[in-house]
Amino acid sequence: MSRGSTTLSSPSAFERDGFVGIAGRTRHIYDLVSGIYPVSTFLFHEKAHKVALSLAGIRDGMRVLEVATGSGEMFRRIAGLNPNGMTCGIDLSPNMAARTQRLARRRAGAKQTHCQAVDARSMPFRDGSFDAVVCCYLLELLGSDAILQTLREMHRVLRPNGRLALVLIGQNHPAFNVLYRVGGKLAPAFWGRQVEKAIPPAIEVCDFSIEHDRKVQQGFYPSRVMIARK
Ligand SMILES: C[S@@+](CC[C@H](N)C(=O)[O-])C[C@H]1O[C@@H](n2cnc3c(N)ncnc32)[C@H](O)[C@@H]1O
């Protein structure tokens, strides 16, 4: 996807490198930072996580999947809301998935929490397995084809009428966009690139309908929260 694009069709560094190459580097980098990543979640993502949860309609007893848990801060929030349900998570990085699983079992006290190292493009769950799917700050790290593949996977594993809560990095602040572009050039496998503007049409192509669309600002860091219904 090109900078500022509103479609997912233009080539980018992700397409040029090939998804397999970039995904291998992404897994490696996120494995390395898994112990310190909670600081970044606290500084940049916490507010958008709370907004997404307040809109996602998650209730106790549901079957909920978080895709790309990172170090598990949102996962524990979900598990805390869902003590008698089932909360599943996946992350490409084995260290992130292991940390998420360990801390959820220890701190959230939910009966059924499962987190495993899995690629979001192809998930080991049956069709319609979940009442809700949550995915925060993943799509920036995927190539254009992988974004569509992942959105289709999330659609497949959701039950009819189930909700997808998606959080993206906002593109509404020019100065932030410049900084992000620099970060993305220096470490594309860690920062990815902003894709927020191209995601609403992609969600609709994948047969979701958007119910809520909110901008959230935490310090200088912009996010966009979208809730979509299957
Ligand atoms: C920017 S972090 C966001 C973590 C967390 N969702 C949050 O809100 O703080 C992105 C996470 O996506 C994971 N990831 C990247 N590519 C993935 C893929 N193809 N499948 C599953 N997880 C992936 C990374 O390992 C990393 O933990």
PDB file of N, CA and C in Angstrom, residues 48-144:
ATOM      1  N   ALA A  48      -6.943   3.534  23.812  1.00  0.00           N
ATOM      2  CA  ALA A  48      -7.715   2.949  22.697  1.00  0.00           C
ATOM      3  C   ALA A  48      -8.218   1.551  23.061  1.00  0.00           C
ATOM      4  N   HIS A  49      -7.417   0.800  23.812  1.00  0.00           N
ATOM      5  CA  HIS A  49      -7.890  -0.517  24.268  1.00  0.00           C
ATOM      6  C   HIS A  49      -9.192  -0.357  25.061  1.00  0.00           C
ATOM      7  N   LYS A  50      -9.199   0.627  25.974  1.00  0.00           N
ATOM      8  CA  LYS A  50     -10.395   0.805  26.829  1.00  0.00           C
ATOM      9  C   LYS A  50     -11.603   1.207  25.988  1.00  0.00           C
ATOM     10  N   VAL A  51     -11.375   2.107  25.016  1.00  0.00           N
ATOM     11  CA  VAL A  51     -12.500   2.537  24.160  1.00  0.00           C
ATOM     12  C   VAL A  51     -13.020   1.336  23.362  1.00  0.00           C
ATOM     13  N   ALA A  52     -12.105   0.550  22.798  1.00  0.00           N
ATOM     14  CA  ALA A  52     -12.531  -0.619  22.007  1.00  0.00           C
ATOM     15  C   ALA A  52     -13.356  -1.573  22.866  1.00  0.00           C
ATOM     16  N   LEU A  53     -12.901  -1.805  24.095  1.00  0.00           N
ATOM     17  CA  LEU A  53     -13.648  -2.733  24.958  1.00  0.00           C
ATOM     18  C   LEU A  53     -15.012  -2.180  25.339  1.00  0.00           C
ATOM     19  N   SER A  54     -15.068  -0.853  25.505  1.00  0.00           N
ATOM     20  CA  SER A  54     -16.361  -0.267  25.903  1.00  0.00           C
ATOM     21  C   SER A  54     -17.392  -0.367  24.767  1.00  0.00           C
ATOM     22  N   LEU A  55     -16.916  -0.518  23.525  1.00  0.00           N
ATOM     23  CA  LEU A  55     -17.843  -0.559  22.379  1.00  0.00           C
ATOM     24  C   LEU A  55     -18.066  -1.967  21.833  1.00  0.00           C
ATOM     25  N   ALA A  56     -17.222  -2.923  22.259  1.00  0.00           N
ATOM     26  CA  ALA A  56     -17.214  -4.234  21.593  1.00  0.00           C
ATOM     27  C   ALA A  56     -18.351  -5.159  22.038  1.00  0.00           C
ATOM     28  N   GLY A  57     -19.044  -4.789  23.105  1.00  0.00           N
ATOM     29  CA  GLY A  57     -20.186  -5.599  23.556  1.00  0.00           C
ATOM     30  C   GLY A  57     -19.790  -6.946  24.144  1.00  0.00           C
ATOM     31  N   ILE A  58     -18.588  -7.027  24.714  1.00  0.00           N
ATOM     32  CA  ILE A  58     -18.153  -8.303  25.294  1.00  0.00           C
ATOM     33  C   ILE A  58     -18.791  -8.484  26.673  1.00  0.00           C
ATOM     34  N   ARG A  59     -19.416  -9.649  26.858  1.00  0.00           N
ATOM     35  CA  ARG A  59     -20.063  -9.949  28.145  1.00  0.00           C
ATOM     36  C   ARG A  59     -19.542 -11.276  28.677  1.00  0.00           C
ATOM     37  N   ASP A  60     -19.710 -11.450  29.989  1.00  0.00           N
ATOM     38  CA  ASP A  60     -19.249 -12.699  30.605  1.00  0.00           C
ATOM     39  C   ASP A  60     -19.951 -13.899  29.961  1.00  0.00           C
ATOM     40  N   GLY A  61     -19.184 -14.937  29.734  1.00  0.00           N
ATOM     41  CA  GLY A  61     -19.751 -16.161  29.153  1.00  0.00           C
ATOM     42  C   GLY A  61     -19.502 -16.292  27.661  1.00  0.00           C
ATOM     43  N   MET A  62     -18.951 -15.247  27.041  1.00  0.00           N
ATOM     44  CA  MET A  62     -18.735 -15.294  25.589  1.00  0.00           C
ATOM     45  C   MET A  62     -17.483 -16.094  25.231  1.00  0.00           C
ATOM     46  N   ARG A  63     -17.392 -16.436  23.952  1.00  0.00           N
ATOM     47  CA  ARG A  63     -16.153 -17.004  23.373  1.00  0.00           C
ATOM     48  C   ARG A  63     -15.491 -15.861  22.608  1.00  0.00           C
ATOM     49  N   VAL A  64     -14.338 -15.422  23.112  1.00  0.00           N
ATOM     50  CA  VAL A  64     -13.684 -14.228  22.550  1.00  0.00           C
ATOM     51  C   VAL A  64     -12.277 -14.594  22.090  1.00  0.00           C
ATOM     52  N   LEU A  65     -11.898 -14.062  20.929  1.00  0.00           N
ATOM     53  CA  LEU A  65     -10.543 -14.278  20.401  1.00  0.00           C
ATOM     54  C   LEU A  65      -9.839 -12.937  20.276  1.00  0.00           C
ATOM     55  N   GLU A  66      -8.630 -12.828  20.834  1.00  0.00           N
ATOM     56  CA  GLU A  66      -7.794 -11.669  20.514  1.00  0.00           C
ATOM     57  C   GLU A  66      -6.692 -12.104  19.545  1.00  0.00           C
ATOM     58  N   VAL A  67      -6.616 -11.392  18.432  1.00  0.00           N
ATOM     59  CA  VAL A  67      -5.608 -11.676  17.408  1.00  0.00           C
ATOM     60  C   VAL A  67      -4.450 -10.702  17.604  1.00  0.00           C
ATOM     61  N   ALA A  68      -3.216 -11.221  17.722  1.00  0.00           N
ATOM     62  CA  ALA A  68      -2.009 -10.409  17.943  1.00  0.00           C
ATOM     63  C   ALA A  68      -2.056  -9.771  19.343  1.00  0.00           C
ATOM     64  N   THR A  69      -1.950 -10.617  20.342  1.00  0.00           N
ATOM     65  CA  THR A  69      -2.080 -10.166  21.739  1.00  0.00           C
ATOM     66  C   THR A  69      -0.944  -9.260  22.197  1.00  0.00           C
ATOM     67  N   GLY A  70       0.222  -9.309  21.496  1.00  0.00           N
ATOM     68  CA  GLY A  70       1.385  -8.636  22.063  1.00  0.00           C
ATOM     69  C   GLY A  70       1.652  -9.216  23.443  1.00  0.00           C
ATOM     70  N   SER A  71       2.044  -8.333  24.392  1.00  0.00           N
ATOM     71  CA  SER A  71       2.418  -8.844  25.715  1.00  0.00           C
ATOM     72  C   SER A  71       1.215  -9.094  26.629  1.00  0.00           C
ATOM     73  N   GLY A  72      -0.007  -8.959  26.133  1.00  0.00           N
ATOM     74  CA  GLY A  72      -1.171  -9.499  26.823  1.00  0.00           C
ATOM     75  C   GLY A  72      -1.975  -8.534  27.693  1.00  0.00           C
ATOM     76  N   GLU A  73      -1.717  -7.216  27.567  1.00  0.00           N
ATOM     77  CA  GLU A  73      -2.438  -6.267  28.438  1.00  0.00           C
ATOM     78  C   GLU A  73      -3.931  -6.255  28.094  1.00  0.00           C
ATOM     79  N   MET A  74      -4.276  -6.200  26.804  1.00  0.00           N
ATOM     80  CA  MET A  74      -5.686  -6.218  26.398  1.00  0.00           C
ATOM     81  C   MET A  74      -6.290  -7.593  26.687  1.00  0.00           C
ATOM     82  N   PHE A  75      -5.508  -8.622  26.475  1.00  0.00           N
ATOM     83  CA  PHE A  75      -5.983  -9.992  26.715  1.00  0.00           C
ATOM     84  C   PHE A  75      -6.460 -10.152  28.163  1.00  0.00           C
ATOM     85  N   ARG A  76      -5.685  -9.595  29.103  1.00  0.00           N
ATOM     86  CA  ARG A  76      -6.082  -9.720  30.516  1.00  0.00           C
ATOM     87  C   ARG A  76      -7.341  -8.902  30.804  1.00  0.00           C
ATOM     88  N   ARG A  77      -7.468  -7.756  30.124  1.00  0.00           N
ATOM     89  CA  ARG A  77      -8.712  -6.982  30.300  1.00  0.00           C
ATOM     90  C   ARG A  77      -9.915  -7.799  29.831  1.00  0.00           C
ATOM     91  N   ILE A  78      -9.759  -8.423  28.643  1.00  0.00           N
ATOM     92  CA  ILE A  78     -10.875  -9.213  28.096  1.00  0.00           C
ATOM     93  C   ILE A  78     -11.193 -10.371  29.044  1.00  0.00           C
ATOM     94  N   ALA A  79     -10.149 -11.073  29.479  1.00  0.00           N
ATOM     95  CA  ALA A  79     -10.361 -12.223  30.375  1.00  0.00           C
ATOM     96  C   ALA A  79     -11.018 -11.774  31.678  1.00  0.00           C
ATOM     97  N   GLY A  80     -10.666 -10.568  32.140  1.00  0.00           N
ATOM     98  CA  GLY A  80     -11.263 -10.036  33.365  1.00  0.00           C
ATOM     99  C   GLY A  80     -12.754  -9.773  33.206  1.00  0.00           C
ATOM    100  N   LEU A  81     -13.172  -9.377  31.974  1.00  0.00           N
ATOM    101  CA  LEU A  81     -14.602  -9.137  31.713  1.00  0.00           C
ATOM    102  C   LEU A  81     -15.367 -10.434  31.488  1.00  0.00           C
ATOM    103  N   ASN A  82     -14.607 -11.511  31.267  1.00  0.00           N
ATOM    104  CA  ASN A  82     -15.213 -12.748  30.770  1.00  0.00           C
ATOM    105  C   ASN A  82     -14.798 -13.949  31.626  1.00  0.00           C
ATOM    106  N   PRO A  83     -14.962 -13.849  32.987  1.00  0.00           N
ATOM    107  CA  PRO A  83     -14.390 -14.897  33.856  1.00  0.00           C
ATOM    108  C   PRO A  83     -14.998 -16.277  33.645  1.00  0.00           C
ATOM    109  N   ASN A  84     -16.250 -16.330  33.183  1.00  0.00           N
ATOM    110  CA  ASN A  84     -16.879 -17.640  32.989  1.00  0.00           C
ATOM    111  C   ASN A  84     -16.956 -18.051  31.526  1.00  0.00           C
ATOM    112  N   GLY A  85     -16.396 -17.229  30.659  1.00  0.00           N
ATOM    113  CA  GLY A  85     -16.404 -17.570  29.237  1.00  0.00           C
ATOM    114  C   GLY A  85     -15.063 -18.152  28.834  1.00  0.00           C
ATOM    115  N   MET A  86     -14.788 -18.085  27.517  1.00  0.00           N
ATOM    116  CA  MET A  86     -13.515 -18.595  27.025  1.00  0.00           C
ATOM    117  C   MET A  86     -12.809 -17.467  26.273  1.00  0.00           C
ATOM    118  N   THR A  87     -11.578 -17.177  26.678  1.00  0.00           N
ATOM    119  CA  THR A  87     -10.802 -16.122  26.021  1.00  0.00           C
ATOM    120  C   THR A  87      -9.579 -16.757  25.376  1.00  0.00           C
ATOM    121  N   CYS A  88      -9.527 -16.668  24.041  1.00  0.00           N
ATOM    122  CA  CYS A  88      -8.397 -17.256  23.307  1.00  0.00           C
ATOM    123  C   CYS A  88      -7.567 -16.127  22.719  1.00  0.00           C
ATOM    124  N   GLY A  89      -6.276 -16.387  22.557  1.00  0.00           N
ATOM    125  CA  GLY A  89      -5.406 -15.386  21.941  1.00  0.00           C
ATOM    126  C   GLY A  89      -4.421 -16.055  21.024  1.00  0.00           C
ATOM    127  N   ILE A  90      -3.952 -15.285  20.045  1.00  0.00           N
ATOM    128  CA  ILE A  90      -2.839 -15.759  19.218  1.00  0.00           C
ATOM    129  C   ILE A  90      -1.874 -14.606  19.004  1.00  0.00           C
ATOM    130  N   ASP A  91      -0.612 -14.948  18.817  1.00  0.00           N
ATOM    131  CA  ASP A  91       0.392 -13.967  18.391  1.00  0.00           C
ATOM    132  C   ASP A  91       1.460 -14.715  17.606  1.00  0.00           C
ATOM    133  N   LEU A  92       2.005 -14.041  16.602  1.00  0.00           N
ATOM    134  CA  LEU A  92       3.060 -14.650  15.786  1.00  0.00           C
ATOM    135  C   LEU A  92       4.307 -14.949  16.618  1.00  0.00           C
ATOM    136  N   SER A  93       4.572 -14.106  17.611  1.00  0.00           N
ATOM    137  CA  SER A  93       5.786 -14.253  18.415  1.00  0.00           C
ATOM    138  C   SER A  93       5.555 -15.257  19.549  1.00  0.00           C
ATOM    139  N   PRO A  94       6.321 -16.350  19.577  1.00  0.00           N
ATOM    140  CA  PRO A  94       6.144 -17.336  20.660  1.00  0.00           C
ATOM    141  C   PRO A  94       6.365 -16.714  22.043  1.00  0.00           C
ATOM    142  N   ASN A  95       7.319 -15.777  22.163  1.00  0.00           N
ATOM    143  CA  ASN A  95       7.557 -15.168  23.486  1.00  0.00           C
ATOM    144  C   ASN A  95       6.363 -14.321  23.931  1.00  0.00           C
ATOM    145  N   MET A  96       5.779 -13.572  22.984  1.00  0.00           N
ATOM    146  CA  MET A  96       4.590 -12.765  23.319  1.00  0.00           C
ATOM    147  C   MET A  96       3.436 -13.686  23.731  1.00  0.00           C
ATOM    148  N   ALA A  97       3.224 -14.754  22.953  1.00  0.00           N
ATOM    149  CA  ALA A  97       2.105 -15.665  23.258  1.00  0.00           C
ATOM    150  C   ALA A  97       2.316 -16.335  24.618  1.00  0.00           C
ATOM    151  N   ALA A  98       3.546 -16.750  24.904  1.00  0.00           N
ATOM    152  CA  ALA A  98       3.822 -17.440  26.172  1.00  0.00           C
ATOM    153  C   ALA A  98       3.627 -16.493  27.350  1.00  0.00           C
ATOM    154  N   ARG A  99       4.082 -15.250  27.185  1.00  0.00           N
ATOM    155  CA  ARG A  99       3.945 -14.260  28.257  1.00  0.00           C
ATOM    156  C   ARG A  99       2.456 -13.970  28.518  1.00  0.00           C
ATOM    157  N   THR A 100       1.714 -13.807  27.415  1.00  0.00           N
ATOM    158  CA  THR A 100       0.274 -13.532  27.533  1.00  0.00           C
ATOM    159  C   THR A 100      -0.417 -14.657  28.297  1.00  0.00           C
ATOM    160  N   GLN A 101      -0.096 -15.890  27.900  1.00  0.00           N
ATOM    161  CA  GLN A 101      -0.720 -17.056  28.541  1.00  0.00           C
ATOM    162  C   GLN A 101      -0.364 -17.122  30.029  1.00  0.00           C
ATOM    163  N   ARG A 102       0.912 -16.945  30.330  1.00  0.00           N
ATOM    164  CA  ARG A 102       1.385 -17.089  31.715  1.00  0.00           C
ATOM    165  C   ARG A 102       0.727 -16.047  32.620  1.00  0.00           C
ATOM    166  N   LEU A 103       0.740 -14.776  32.162  1.00  0.00           N
ATOM    167  CA  LEU A 103       0.225 -13.710  33.037  1.00  0.00           C
ATOM    168  C   LEU A 103      -1.302 -13.749  33.147  1.00  0.00           C
ATOM    169  N   ALA A 104      -1.959 -14.180  32.075  1.00  0.00           N
ATOM    170  CA  ALA A 104      -3.434 -14.256  32.148  1.00  0.00           C
ATOM    171  C   ALA A 104      -3.834 -15.310  33.174  1.00  0.00           C
ATOM    172  N   ARG A 105      -3.163 -16.460  33.135  1.00  0.00           N
ATOM    173  CA  ARG A 105      -3.482 -17.526  34.106  1.00  0.00           C
ATOM    174  C   ARG A 105      -3.219 -17.045  35.534  1.00  0.00           C
ATOM    175  N   ARG A 106      -2.102 -16.282  35.687  1.00  0.00           N
ATOM    176  CA  ARG A 106      -1.706 -15.877  37.045  1.00  0.00           C
ATOM    177  C   ARG A 106      -2.574 -14.722  37.560  1.00  0.00           C
ATOM    178  N   ARG A 107      -2.832 -13.723  36.687  1.00  0.00           N
ATOM    179  CA  ARG A 107      -3.452 -12.478  37.195  1.00  0.00           C
ATOM    180  C   ARG A 107      -4.940 -12.349  36.920  1.00  0.00           C
ATOM    181  N   ALA A 108      -5.399 -12.782  35.752  1.00  0.00           N
ATOM    182  CA  ALA A 108      -6.791 -12.467  35.398  1.00  0.00           C
ATOM    183  C   ALA A 108      -7.764 -13.394  36.123  1.00  0.00           C
ATOM    184  N   GLY A 109      -7.306 -14.603  36.502  1.00  0.00           N
ATOM    185  CA  GLY A 109      -8.174 -15.500  37.262  1.00  0.00           C
ATOM    186  C   GLY A 109      -9.312 -16.097  36.446  1.00  0.00           C
ATOM    187  N   ALA A 110      -9.261 -15.933  35.115  1.00  0.00           N
ATOM    188  CA  ALA A 110     -10.327 -16.503  34.298  1.00  0.00           C
ATOM    189  C   ALA A 110     -10.108 -18.014  34.186  1.00  0.00           C
ATOM    190  N   LYS A 111     -11.228 -18.764  34.100  1.00  0.00           N
ATOM    191  CA  LYS A 111     -11.093 -20.231  34.091  1.00  0.00           C
ATOM    192  C   LYS A 111     -10.485 -20.711  32.784  1.00  0.00           C
ATOM    193  N   GLN A 112     -10.938 -20.129  31.677  1.00  0.00           N
ATOM    194  CA  GLN A 112     -10.477 -20.637  30.390  1.00  0.00           C
ATOM    195  C   GLN A 112      -9.785 -19.556  29.583  1.00  0.00           C
ATOM    196  N   THR A 113      -8.467 -19.515  29.640  1.00  0.00           N
ATOM    197  CA  THR A 113      -7.701 -18.611  28.772  1.00  0.00           C
ATOM    198  C   THR A 113      -6.653 -19.457  28.057  1.00  0.00           C
ATOM    199  N   HIS A 114      -6.557 -19.249  26.768  1.00  0.00           N
ATOM    200  CA  HIS A 114      -5.603 -20.024  25.966  1.00  0.00           C
ATOM    201  C   HIS A 114      -4.938 -19.067  24.999  1.00  0.00           C
ATOM    202  N   CYS A 115      -3.612 -19.032  25.006  1.00  0.00           N
ATOM    203  CA  CYS A 115      -2.924 -18.194  24.027  1.00  0.00           C
ATOM    204  C   CYS A 115      -1.813 -19.015  23.378  1.00  0.00           C
ATOM    205  N   GLN A 116      -1.754 -18.939  22.060  1.00  0.00           N
ATOM    206  CA  GLN A 116      -0.760 -19.739  21.341  1.00  0.00           C
ATOM    207  C   GLN A 116      -0.082 -18.933  20.249  1.00  0.00           C
ATOM    208  N   ALA A 117       1.078 -19.422  19.828  1.00  0.00           N
ATOM    209  CA  ALA A 117       1.841 -18.761  18.763  1.00  0.00           C
ATOM    210  C   ALA A 117       1.323 -19.241  17.411  1.00  0.00           C
ATOM    211  N   VAL A 118       0.600 -18.338  16.745  1.00  0.00           N
ATOM    212  CA  VAL A 118      -0.076 -18.683  15.485  1.00  0.00           C
ATOM    213  C   VAL A 118      -0.017 -17.463  14.573  1.00  0.00           C
ATOM    214  N   ASP A 119       0.069 -17.697  13.271  1.00  0.00           N
ATOM    215  CA  ASP A 119       0.005 -16.629  12.282  1.00  0.00           C
ATOM    216  C   ASP A 119      -1.465 -16.299  12.006  1.00  0.00           C
ATOM    217  N   ALA A 120      -1.795 -15.013  12.104  1.00  0.00           N
ATOM    218  CA  ALA A 120      -3.197 -14.593  11.963  1.00  0.00           C
ATOM    219  C   ALA A 120      -3.769 -14.880  10.573  1.00  0.00           C
ATOM    220  N   ARG A 121      -2.905 -15.108   9.591  1.00  0.00           N
ATOM    221  CA  ARG A 121      -3.422 -15.335   8.234  1.00  0.00           C
ATOM    222  C   ARG A 121      -4.106 -16.682   8.094  1.00  0.00           C
ATOM    223  N   SER A 122      -3.810 -17.596   9.008  1.00  0.00           N
ATOM    224  CA  SER A 122      -4.398 -18.931   8.895  1.00  0.00           C
ATOM    225  C   SER A 122      -4.564 -19.473  10.313  1.00  0.00           C
ATOM    226  N   MET A 123      -5.771 -19.378  10.832  1.00  0.00           N
ATOM    227  CA  MET A 123      -5.955 -19.666  12.260  1.00  0.00           C
ATOM    228  C   MET A 123      -6.574 -21.048  12.468  1.00  0.00           C
ATOM    229  N   PRO A 124      -6.133 -21.742  13.520  1.00  0.00           N
ATOM    230  CA  PRO A 124      -6.559 -23.131  13.724  1.00  0.00           C
ATOM    231  C   PRO A 124      -7.894 -23.230  14.470  1.00  0.00           C
ATOM    232  N   PHE A 125      -8.903 -22.479  13.998  1.00  0.00           N
ATOM    233  CA  PHE A 125     -10.210 -22.500  14.661  1.00  0.00           C
ATOM    234  C   PHE A 125     -11.276 -22.807  13.612  1.00  0.00           C
ATOM    235  N   ARG A 126     -12.337 -23.482  14.064  1.00  0.00           N
ATOM    236  CA  ARG A 126     -13.432 -23.798  13.133  1.00  0.00           C
ATOM    237  C   ARG A 126     -14.221 -22.542  12.781  1.00  0.00           C
ATOM    238  N   ASP A 127     -14.931 -22.584  11.668  1.00  0.00           N
ATOM    239  CA  ASP A 127     -15.806 -21.477  11.263  1.00  0.00           C
ATOM    240  C   ASP A 127     -16.772 -21.164  12.403  1.00  0.00           C
ATOM    241  N   GLY A 128     -17.025 -19.896  12.630  1.00  0.00           N
ATOM    242  CA  GLY A 128     -18.046 -19.466  13.588  1.00  0.00           C
ATOM    243  C   GLY A 128     -17.731 -19.794  15.033  1.00  0.00           C
ATOM    244  N   SER A 129     -16.439 -19.935  15.385  1.00  0.00           N
ATOM    245  CA  SER A 129     -16.089 -20.368  16.756  1.00  0.00           C
ATOM    246  C   SER A 129     -16.252 -19.269  17.810  1.00  0.00           C
ATOM    247  N   PHE A 130     -16.279 -18.002  17.411  1.00  0.00           N
ATOM    248  CA  PHE A 130     -16.204 -16.920  18.407  1.00  0.00           C
ATOM    249  C   PHE A 130     -17.379 -15.942  18.297  1.00  0.00           C
ATOM    250  N   ASP A 131     -17.762 -15.421  19.478  1.00  0.00           N
ATOM    251  CA  ASP A 131     -18.799 -14.379  19.524  1.00  0.00           C
ATOM    252  C   ASP A 131     -18.197 -13.014  19.198  1.00  0.00           C
ATOM    253  N   ALA A 132     -16.917 -12.840  19.512  1.00  0.00           N
ATOM    254  CA  ALA A 132     -16.256 -11.545  19.260  1.00  0.00           C
ATOM    255  C   ALA A 132     -14.781 -11.789  18.968  1.00  0.00           C
ATOM    256  N   VAL A 133     -14.237 -10.943  18.091  1.00  0.00           N
ATOM    257  CA  VAL A 133     -12.800 -10.974  17.785  1.00  0.00           C
ATOM    258  C   VAL A 133     -12.256  -9.566  18.004  1.00  0.00           C
ATOM    259  N   VAL A 134     -11.109  -9.487  18.680  1.00  0.00           N
ATOM    260  CA  VAL A 134     -10.473  -8.197  18.980  1.00  0.00           C
ATOM    261  C   VAL A 134      -9.090  -8.207  18.324  1.00  0.00           C
ATOM    262  N   CYS A 135      -8.726  -7.115  17.669  1.00  0.00           N
ATOM    263  CA  CYS A 135      -7.409  -7.068  17.014  1.00  0.00           C
ATOM    264  C   CYS A 135      -6.880  -5.646  17.045  1.00  0.00           C
ATOM    265  N   CYS A 136      -5.784  -5.422  17.781  1.00  0.00           N
ATOM    266  CA  CYS A 136      -5.275  -4.065  17.964  1.00  0.00           C
ATOM    267  C   CYS A 136      -3.864  -3.938  17.388  1.00  0.00           C
ATOM    268  N   TYR A 137      -3.690  -2.966  16.512  1.00  0.00           N
ATOM    269  CA  TYR A 137      -2.365  -2.574  16.003  1.00  0.00           C
ATOM    270  C   TYR A 137      -1.625  -3.726  15.322  1.00  0.00           C
ATOM    271  N   LEU A 138      -2.350  -4.579  14.628  1.00  0.00           N
ATOM    272  CA  LEU A 138      -1.680  -5.640  13.847  1.00  0.00           C
ATOM    273  C   LEU A 138      -1.561  -5.273  12.366  1.00  0.00           C
ATOM    274  N   LEU A 139      -2.616  -4.709  11.787  1.00  0.00           N
ATOM    275  CA  LEU A 139      -2.675  -4.615  10.323  1.00  0.00           C
ATOM    276  C   LEU A 139      -1.525  -3.790   9.750  1.00  0.00           C
ATOM    277  N   GLU A 140      -0.972  -2.859  10.563  1.00  0.00           N
ATOM    278  CA  GLU A 140       0.174  -2.046  10.123  1.00  0.00           C
ATOM    279  C   GLU A 140       1.372  -2.929   9.764  1.00  0.00           C
ATOM    280  N   LEU A 141       1.425  -4.132  10.345  1.00  0.00           N
ATOM    281  CA  LEU A 141       2.609  -4.991  10.173  1.00  0.00           C
ATOM    282  C   LEU A 141       2.450  -5.984   9.028  1.00  0.00           C
ATOM    283  N   LEU A 142       1.332  -5.911   8.317  1.00  0.00           N
ATOM    284  CA  LEU A 142       1.061  -6.902   7.273  1.00  0.00           C
ATOM    285  C   LEU A 142       1.102  -6.268   5.891  1.00  0.00           C
ATOM    286  N   GLY A 143       1.475  -7.063   4.886  1.00  0.00           N
ATOM    287  CA  GLY A 143       1.361  -6.630   3.502  1.00  0.00           C
ATOM    288  C   GLY A 143      -0.107  -6.568   3.092  1.00  0.00           C
ATOM    289  N   SER A 144      -0.351  -5.971   1.926  1.00  0.00           N
ATOM    290  CA  SER A 144      -1.748  -5.744   1.505  1.00  0.00           C
ATOM    291  C   SER A 144      -2.532  -7.055   1.383  1.00  0.00           C
TER     292      SER A 144
END
